[in-house]
Tab-separated table of N, CA, C and O in Angstrom:
chain	number	residue	atom	x	y	z
A	1	MET	N	98.458	91.028	78.012
A	1	MET	CA	98.465	90.239	79.218
A	1	MET	C	97.753	91.010	80.331
A	1	MET	O	98.008	92.182	80.557
A	2	ALA	N	96.873	90.359	81.054
A	2	ALA	CA	96.133	90.993	82.136
A	2	ALA	C	97.037	91.186	83.345
A	2	ALA	O	97.957	90.407	83.588
A	3	ALA	N	96.760	92.254	84.109
A	3	ALA	CA	97.526	92.516	85.326
A	3	ALA	C	97.248	91.420	86.343
A	3	ALA	O	96.146	90.879	86.417
A	4	ALA	N	98.241	91.121	87.149
A	4	ALA	CA	98.130	90.031	88.120
A	4	ALA	C	97.192	90.356	89.282
A	4	ALA	O	96.642	89.452	89.890
A	5	THR	N	97.031	91.630	89.602
A	5	THR	CA	96.180	92.028	90.729
A	5	THR	C	95.391	93.272	90.358
A	5	THR	O	95.770	94.008	89.437
A	6	PRO	N	94.309	93.556	91.075
A	6	PRO	CA	93.573	94.802	90.830
A	6	PRO	C	94.457	96.042	91.014
A	6	PRO	O	94.316	97.026	90.286
A	7	ALA	N	95.381	96.000	91.969
A	7	ALA	CA	96.268	97.148	92.196
A	7	ALA	C	97.162	97.391	90.980
A	7	ALA	O	97.346	98.535	90.550
A	8	LEU	N	97.705	96.326	90.412
A	8	LEU	CA	98.545	96.473	89.220
A	8	LEU	C	97.708	96.936	88.029
A	8	LEU	O	98.164	97.748	87.223
A	9	ALA	N	96.502	96.440	87.928
A	9	ALA	CA	95.612	96.877	86.847
A	9	ALA	C	95.342	98.377	86.954
A	9	ALA	O	95.315	99.087	85.941
A	10	ALA	N	95.159	98.881	88.181
A	10	ALA	CA	94.921	100.312	88.386
A	10	ALA	C	96.148	101.129	87.990
A	10	ALA	O	96.011	102.198	87.371
A	11	LEU	N	97.340	100.648	88.306
A	11	LEU	CA	98.558	101.348	87.906
A	11	LEU	C	98.671	101.419	86.390
A	11	LEU	O	98.976	102.468	85.826
A	12	VAL	N	98.419	100.299	85.735
A	12	VAL	CA	98.493	100.249	84.273
A	12	VAL	C	97.457	101.201	83.662
A	12	VAL	O	97.769	101.993	82.772
A	13	ALA	N	96.229	101.147	84.155
A	13	ALA	CA	95.153	102.000	83.627
A	13	ALA	C	95.468	103.486	83.802
A	13	ALA	O	95.114	104.308	82.958
A	14	ALA	N	96.150	103.819	84.902
A	14	ALA	CA	96.491	105.210	85.171
A	14	ALA	C	97.782	105.641	84.483
A	14	ALA	O	98.162	106.810	84.555
A	15	GLY	N	98.447	104.703	83.824
A	15	GLY	CA	99.688	105.031	83.132
A	15	GLY	C	100.859	105.288	84.067
A	15	GLY	O	101.801	105.985	83.703
A	16	VAL	N	100.815	104.731	85.253
A	16	VAL	CA	101.886	104.917	86.234
A	16	VAL	C	103.040	103.963	85.936
A	16	VAL	O	102.828	102.758	85.836
A	17	ARG	N	104.236	104.531	85.798
A	17	ARG	CA	105.428	103.699	85.607
A	17	ARG	C	105.688	102.944	86.897
A	17	ARG	O	105.691	103.532	87.980
A	18	HIS	N	105.916	101.670	86.776
A	18	HIS	CA	106.174	100.860	87.956
A	18	HIS	C	106.942	99.603	87.562
A	18	HIS	O	107.023	99.278	86.381
A	19	GLU	N	107.487	98.968	88.559
A	19	GLU	CA	108.182	97.705	88.346
A	19	GLU	C	107.818	96.775	89.484
A	19	GLU	O	107.826	97.170	90.651
A	20	VAL	N	107.466	95.559	89.155
A	20	VAL	CA	107.163	94.560	90.171
A	20	VAL	C	108.450	93.810	90.470
A	20	VAL	O	109.097	93.290	89.564
A	21	VAL	N	108.836	93.799	91.726
A	21	VAL	CA	110.018	93.057	92.147
A	21	VAL	C	109.587	92.030	93.182
A	21	VAL	O	108.627	92.236	93.916
A	22	LYS	N	110.272	90.917	93.199
A	22	LYS	CA	109.891	89.818	94.087
A	22	LYS	C	111.103	89.332	94.862
A	22	LYS	O	112.238	89.543	94.452
A	23	PHE	N	110.826	88.682	95.969
A	23	PHE	CA	111.872	88.033	96.744
A	23	PHE	C	111.261	86.793	97.374
A	23	PHE	O	110.041	86.667	97.467
A	24	ASP	N	112.107	85.875	97.785
A	24	ASP	CA	111.637	84.656	98.431
A	24	ASP	C	111.387	84.936	99.903
A	24	ASP	O	112.319	85.258	100.650
A	25	HIS	N	110.139	84.833	100.318
A	25	HIS	CA	109.752	85.099	101.702
A	25	HIS	C	110.098	83.913	102.592
A	25	HIS	O	109.825	82.769	102.247
A	26	ASP	N	110.699	84.196	103.728
A	26	ASP	CA	110.995	83.185	104.733
A	26	ASP	C	109.788	83.120	105.663
A	26	ASP	O	109.493	84.084	106.370
A	27	SER	N	109.075	82.015	105.679
A	27	SER	CA	107.834	81.894	106.458
A	27	SER	C	108.053	82.050	107.962
A	27	SER	O	107.100	82.269	108.699
A	28	ARG	N	109.295	81.982	108.410
A	28	ARG	CA	109.579	82.183	109.842
A	28	ARG	C	109.649	83.657	110.214
A	28	ARG	O	109.598	84.015	111.381
A	29	VAL	N	109.734	84.535	109.215
A	29	VAL	CA	109.853	85.973	109.457
A	29	VAL	C	108.460	86.585	109.567
A	29	VAL	O	107.613	86.371	108.715
A	30	ARG	N	108.227	87.345	110.648
A	30	ARG	CA	106.911	87.954	110.866
A	30	ARG	C	106.787	89.353	110.266
A	30	ARG	O	105.698	89.814	109.995
A	31	SER	N	107.879	90.054	110.079
A	31	SER	CA	107.827	91.414	109.546
A	31	SER	C	108.149	91.399	108.056
A	31	SER	O	109.308	91.428	107.657
A	32	PHE	N	107.085	91.359	107.254
A	32	PHE	CA	107.272	91.328	105.798
A	32	PHE	C	108.019	92.566	105.313
A	32	PHE	O	108.858	92.495	104.435
A	33	GLY	N	107.696	93.724	105.890
A	33	GLY	CA	108.297	94.976	105.430
A	33	GLY	C	109.795	95.005	105.619
A	33	GLY	O	110.546	95.331	104.703
A	34	VAL	N	110.247	94.682	106.813
A	34	VAL	CA	111.679	94.682	107.100
A	34	VAL	C	112.386	93.633	106.238
A	34	VAL	O	113.450	93.886	105.674
A	35	GLU	N	111.764	92.468	106.113
A	35	GLU	CA	112.347	91.416	105.275
A	35	GLU	C	112.465	91.885	103.823
A	35	GLU	O	113.485	91.663	103.161
A	36	ALA	N	111.427	92.546	103.318
A	36	ALA	CA	111.453	93.043	101.935
A	36	ALA	C	112.562	94.063	101.739
A	36	ALA	O	113.289	94.009	100.739
A	37	VAL	N	112.706	94.978	102.678
A	37	VAL	CA	113.761	95.987	102.562
A	37	VAL	C	115.129	95.317	102.521
A	37	VAL	O	115.954	95.622	101.659
A	38	HIS	N	115.377	94.381	103.419
A	38	HIS	CA	116.680	93.694	103.429
A	38	HIS	C	116.910	92.931	102.134
A	38	HIS	O	117.983	93.023	101.533
A	39	ALA	N	115.919	92.187	101.690
A	39	ALA	CA	116.082	91.357	100.491
A	39	ALA	C	116.227	92.186	99.219
A	39	ALA	O	117.052	91.867	98.355
A	40	LEU	N	115.427	93.245	99.110
A	40	LEU	CA	115.383	93.984	97.849
A	40	LEU	C	116.449	95.061	97.712
A	40	LEU	O	116.738	95.503	96.605
A	41	THR	N	117.033	95.490	98.817
A	41	THR	CA	118.083	96.516	98.731
A	41	THR	C	119.478	95.913	98.700
A	41	THR	O	120.452	96.630	98.466
A	42	LYS	N	119.571	94.614	98.902
A	42	LYS	CA	120.872	93.937	98.970
A	42	LYS	C	121.739	94.204	97.740
A	42	LYS	O	122.928	94.464	97.856
A	43	ALA	N	121.159	94.165	96.574
A	43	ALA	CA	121.931	94.342	95.333
A	43	ALA	C	122.257	95.807	95.063
A	43	ALA	O	123.100	96.105	94.226
A	44	GLY	N	121.590	96.726	95.748
A	44	GLY	CA	121.866	98.144	95.552
A	44	GLY	C	121.079	98.808	94.447
A	44	GLY	O	121.235	99.998	94.204
A	45	ASP	N	120.204	98.071	93.765
A	45	ASP	CA	119.422	98.644	92.666
A	45	ASP	C	118.176	99.374	93.152
A	45	ASP	O	117.600	100.185	92.426
A	46	ILE	N	117.731	99.056	94.357
A	46	ILE	CA	116.504	99.628	94.899
A	46	ILE	C	116.821	100.276	96.236
A	46	ILE	O	117.482	99.676	97.085
A	47	ALA	N	116.337	101.495	96.427
A	47	ALA	CA	116.527	102.195	97.703
A	47	ALA	C	115.399	101.812	98.654
A	47	ALA	O	114.263	101.573	98.231
A	48	ALA	N	115.693	101.766	99.927
A	48	ALA	CA	114.695	101.397	100.939
A	48	ALA	C	113.442	102.270	100.845
A	48	ALA	O	112.323	101.784	101.038
A	49	GLU	N	113.615	103.553	100.514
A	49	GLU	CA	112.468	104.476	100.421
A	49	GLU	C	111.506	104.128	99.289
A	49	GLU	O	110.380	104.612	99.257
A	50	GLN	N	111.957	103.323	98.347
A	50	GLN	CA	111.109	102.936	97.218
A	50	GLN	C	110.204	101.751	97.539
A	50	GLN	O	109.335	101.412	96.755
A	51	ILE	N	110.425	101.123	98.675
A	51	ILE	CA	109.665	99.929	99.035
A	51	ILE	C	108.581	100.320	100.024
A	51	ILE	O	108.865	100.834	101.106
A	52	LEU	N	107.347	100.104	99.631
A	52	LEU	CA	106.207	100.500	100.443
A	52	LEU	C	105.410	99.285	100.887
A	52	LEU	O	105.481	98.230	100.267
A	53	LYS	N	104.649	99.459	101.950
A	53	LYS	CA	103.733	98.403	102.376
A	53	LYS	C	102.348	99.000	102.518
A	53	LYS	O	102.183	100.196	102.739
A	54	THR	N	101.352	98.152	102.369
A	54	THR	CA	99.959	98.533	102.493
A	54	THR	C	99.388	97.833	103.712
A	54	THR	O	99.472	96.607	103.814
A	55	LEU	N	98.831	98.610	104.620
A	55	LEU	CA	98.220	98.049	105.820
A	55	LEU	C	96.721	98.317	105.789
A	55	LEU	O	96.293	99.421	105.450
A	56	VAL	N	95.943	97.314	106.133
A	56	VAL	CA	94.489	97.467	106.176
A	56	VAL	C	94.086	97.623	107.636
A	56	VAL	O	94.475	96.827	108.494
A	57	ILE	N	93.310	98.660	107.881
A	57	ILE	CA	92.939	99.060	109.232
A	57	ILE	C	91.424	98.999	109.367
A	57	ILE	O	90.695	99.354	108.434
A	58	THR	N	90.959	98.569	110.529
A	58	THR	CA	89.530	98.569	110.824
A	58	THR	C	89.189	99.868	111.534
A	58	THR	O	89.859	100.257	112.497
A	59	VAL	N	88.151	100.525	111.044
A	59	VAL	CA	87.596	101.714	111.700
A	59	VAL	C	86.114	101.487	111.894
A	59	VAL	O	85.569	100.485	111.434
A	60	SER	N	85.454	102.402	112.585
A	60	SER	CA	84.058	102.194	112.977
A	60	SER	C	83.125	101.886	111.810
A	60	SER	O	82.174	101.122	111.966
A	61	ASP	N	83.388	102.446	110.646
A	61	ASP	CA	82.465	102.230	109.523
A	61	ASP	C	83.047	101.338	108.427
A	61	ASP	O	82.588	101.360	107.302
A	62	GLY	N	84.085	100.565	108.742
A	62	GLY	CA	84.629	99.644	107.746
A	62	GLY	C	86.138	99.551	107.810
A	62	GLY	O	86.715	99.363	108.884
A	63	PHE	N	86.764	99.713	106.644
A	63	PHE	CA	88.210	99.583	106.545
A	63	PHE	C	88.819	100.872	106.022
A	63	PHE	O	88.182	101.647	105.324
A	64	ALA	N	90.087	101.056	106.333
A	64	ALA	CA	90.901	102.124	105.763
A	64	ALA	C	92.219	101.478	105.355
A	64	ALA	O	92.554	100.384	105.819
A	65	VAL	N	92.951	102.153	104.502
A	65	VAL	CA	94.225	101.628	104.025
A	65	VAL	C	95.309	102.668	104.283
A	65	VAL	O	95.098	103.860	104.048
A	66	ALA	N	96.442	102.212	104.767
A	66	ALA	CA	97.610	103.077	104.954
A	66	ALA	C	98.742	102.532	104.099
A	66	ALA	O	98.983	101.330	104.083
A	67	ILE	N	99.399	103.411	103.382
A	67	ILE	CA	100.560	103.036	102.571
A	67	ILE	C	101.742	103.807	103.132
A	67	ILE	O	101.693	105.042	103.217
A	68	LEU	N	102.784	103.090	103.536
A	68	LEU	CA	103.918	103.719	104.183
A	68	LEU	C	105.200	102.975	103.844
A	68	LEU	O	105.145	101.859	103.328
A	69	PRO	N	106.342	103.594	104.117
A	69	PRO	CA	107.609	102.891	103.854
A	69	PRO	C	107.622	101.536	104.554
A	69	PRO	O	107.176	101.409	105.701
A	70	ALA	N	108.132	100.536	103.879
A	70	ALA	CA	108.040	99.153	104.354
A	70	ALA	C	108.665	98.922	105.720
A	70	ALA	O	108.177	98.108	106.490
A	71	ALA	N	109.728	99.619	106.050
A	71	ALA	CA	110.386	99.390	107.335
A	71	ALA	C	109.802	100.247	108.459
A	71	ALA	O	110.235	100.148	109.595
A	72	SER	N	108.811	101.062	108.152
A	72	SER	CA	108.205	101.954	109.151
A	72	SER	C	107.108	101.257	109.932
A	72	SER	O	106.598	100.218	109.531
A	73	THR	N	106.754	101.873	111.053
A	73	THR	CA	105.622	101.389	111.834
A	73	THR	C	104.516	102.439	111.765
A	73	THR	O	104.776	103.618	111.523
A	74	LEU	N	103.301	101.990	111.993
A	74	LEU	CA	102.134	102.861	111.908
A	74	LEU	C	101.589	103.117	113.306
A	74	LEU	O	101.378	102.181	114.078
A	75	SER	N	101.363	104.368	113.627
A	75	SER	CA	100.706	104.722	114.882
A	75	SER	C	99.201	104.659	114.648
A	75	SER	O	98.654	105.463	113.876
A	76	LEU	N	98.557	103.722	115.298
A	76	LEU	CA	97.106	103.607	115.134
A	76	LEU	C	96.383	104.803	115.745
A	76	LEU	O	95.349	105.233	115.247
A	77	LYS	N	96.937	105.362	116.809
A	77	LYS	CA	96.345	106.549	117.432
A	77	LYS	C	96.394	107.739	116.456
A	77	LYS	O	95.400	108.433	116.260
A	78	ALA	N	97.555	107.949	115.825
A	78	ALA	CA	97.693	109.030	114.843
A	78	ALA	C	96.827	108.766	113.615
A	78	ALA	O	96.250	109.696	113.043
A	79	THR	N	96.725	107.509	113.224
A	79	THR	CA	95.887	107.150	112.075
A	79	THR	C	94.426	107.463	112.362
A	79	THR	O	93.731	108.049	111.527
A	80	ALA	N	93.952	107.082	113.551
A	80	ALA	CA	92.567	107.378	113.938
A	80	ALA	C	92.325	108.880	113.905
A	80	ALA	O	91.303	109.347	113.374
A	81	ALA	N	93.254	109.657	114.431
A	81	ALA	CA	93.109	111.117	114.432
A	81	ALA	C	93.055	111.664	113.010
A	81	ALA	O	92.219	112.511	112.686
A	82	ALA	N	93.935	111.158	112.144
A	82	ALA	CA	93.959	111.618	110.749
A	82	ALA	C	92.671	111.272	110.013
A	82	ALA	O	92.224	112.016	109.135
A	83	LEU	N	92.061	110.145	110.388
A	83	LEU	CA	90.815	109.718	109.743
A	83	LEU	C	89.576	110.316	110.404
A	83	LEU	O	88.464	110.135	109.921
A	84	GLY	N	89.771	110.992	111.532
A	84	GLY	CA	88.647	111.607	112.233
A	84	GLY	C	87.743	110.598	112.920
A	84	GLY	O	86.540	110.804	113.026
A	85	VAL	N	88.325	109.501	113.382
A	85	VAL	CA	87.554	108.474	114.092
A	85	VAL	C	88.147	108.291	115.485
A	85	VAL	O	89.286	108.677	115.754
A	86	ALA	N	87.370	107.700	116.366
A	86	ALA	CA	87.818	107.521	117.743
A	86	ALA	C	88.887	106.441	117.877
A	86	ALA	O	89.769	106.543	118.728
A	87	LYS	N	88.796	105.411	117.039
A	87	LYS	CA	89.699	104.274	117.207
A	87	LYS	C	89.998	103.626	115.856
A	87	LYS	O	89.130	103.536	114.989
A	88	ALA	N	91.227	103.152	115.731
A	88	ALA	CA	91.630	102.374	114.556
A	88	ALA	C	92.412	101.176	115.068
A	88	ALA	O	93.135	101.266	116.059
A	89	ALA	N	92.248	100.040	114.405
A	89	ALA	CA	92.959	98.819	114.775
A	89	ALA	C	93.376	98.100	113.503
A	89	ALA	O	92.769	98.288	112.440
A	90	MET	N	94.408	97.284	113.608
A	90	MET	CA	94.799	96.482	112.457
A	90	MET	C	93.670	95.501	112.165
A	90	MET	O	93.104	94.902	113.078
A	91	ALA	N	93.341	95.349	110.899
A	91	ALA	CA	92.272	94.438	110.495
A	91	ALA	C	92.719	92.991	110.668
A	91	ALA	O	93.902	92.669	110.511
A	92	GLU	N	91.779	92.142	110.988
A	92	GLU	CA	92.060	90.713	111.124
A	92	GLU	C	92.389	90.131	109.744
A	92	GLU	O	91.741	90.485	108.757
A	93	PRO	N	93.374	89.230	109.658
A	93	PRO	CA	93.768	88.659	108.367
A	93	PRO	C	92.598	88.063	107.573
A	93	PRO	O	92.492	88.274	106.361
A	94	ALA	N	91.705	87.347	108.228
A	94	ALA	CA	90.579	86.736	107.508
A	94	ALA	C	89.644	87.809	106.944
A	94	ALA	O	89.120	87.668	105.838
A	95	ALA	N	89.448	88.901	107.674
A	95	ALA	CA	88.596	89.995	107.194
A	95	ALA	C	89.240	90.688	105.998
A	95	ALA	O	88.547	91.061	105.045
A	96	VAL	N	90.562	90.849	106.039
A	96	VAL	CA	91.278	91.452	104.916
A	96	VAL	C	91.115	90.577	103.678
A	96	VAL	O	90.822	91.067	102.584
A	97	ARG	N	91.285	89.300	103.847
A	97	ARG	CA	91.154	88.356	102.723
A	97	ARG	C	89.758	88.407	102.121
A	97	ARG	O	89.590	88.460	100.901
A	98	ARG	N	88.724	88.428	102.971
A	98	ARG	CA	87.334	88.508	102.471
A	98	ARG	C	87.075	89.825	101.746
A	98	ARG	O	86.417	89.859	100.709
A	99	ALA	N	87.586	90.917	102.296
A	99	ALA	CA	87.290	92.236	101.724
A	99	ALA	C	88.091	92.540	100.466
A	99	ALA	O	87.605	93.228	99.584
A	100	THR	N	89.329	92.052	100.390
A	100	THR	CA	90.215	92.429	99.289
A	100	THR	C	90.579	91.309	98.335
A	100	THR	O	91.001	91.572	97.214
A	101	GLY	N	90.483	90.077	98.810
A	101	GLY	CA	90.958	88.951	98.002
A	101	GLY	C	92.435	88.708	98.148
A	101	GLY	O	92.986	87.765	97.597
A	102	TYR	N	93.134	89.570	98.898
A	102	TYR	CA	94.571	89.442	99.099
A	102	TYR	C	94.872	88.735	100.417
A	102	TYR	O	94.131	88.880	101.392
A	103	VAL	N	95.967	88.012	100.459
A	103	VAL	CA	96.447	87.405	101.688
A	103	VAL	C	97.493	88.322	102.308
A	103	VAL	O	98.045	89.185	101.629
A	104	LEU	N	97.784	88.146	103.593
A	104	LEU	CA	98.819	88.951	104.219
A	104	LEU	C	100.128	88.770	103.466
A	104	LEU	O	100.451	87.676	103.029
A	105	GLY	N	100.845	89.848	103.369
A	105	GLY	CA	102.077	89.835	102.583
A	105	GLY	C	101.830	90.404	101.191
A	105	GLY	O	102.757	90.835	100.526
A	106	ALA	N	100.567	90.431	100.779
A	106	ALA	CA	100.214	91.029	99.489
A	106	ALA	C	99.533	92.368	99.694
A	106	ALA	O	99.346	93.109	98.753
A	107	VAL	N	99.126	92.655	100.917
A	107	VAL	CA	98.570	93.977	101.270
A	107	VAL	C	99.410	94.568	102.365
A	107	VAL	O	100.098	93.881	103.076
């Protein structure tokens, strides 16, 4: 069976043990990360630290990706400094979709 996404295909190809877990997203909730932590830790099988989110950031020469704990926030100023660029901003949803094929909530 083929992996559902390029990210899952990369995990499989690299031999990384992983588990895909899902929850029903409430479209009224704006913070996917916080919602995921609440939904997925409720049963006690998953620790909050195991749930990560991927954020796509715009920098002067394209995009960058940050992976961090789902309930955390990202400092764009610190991110820009870490990347050695003057400025970093959250990428526009339509640009993320064009560049990655993923919709918000999947990256």
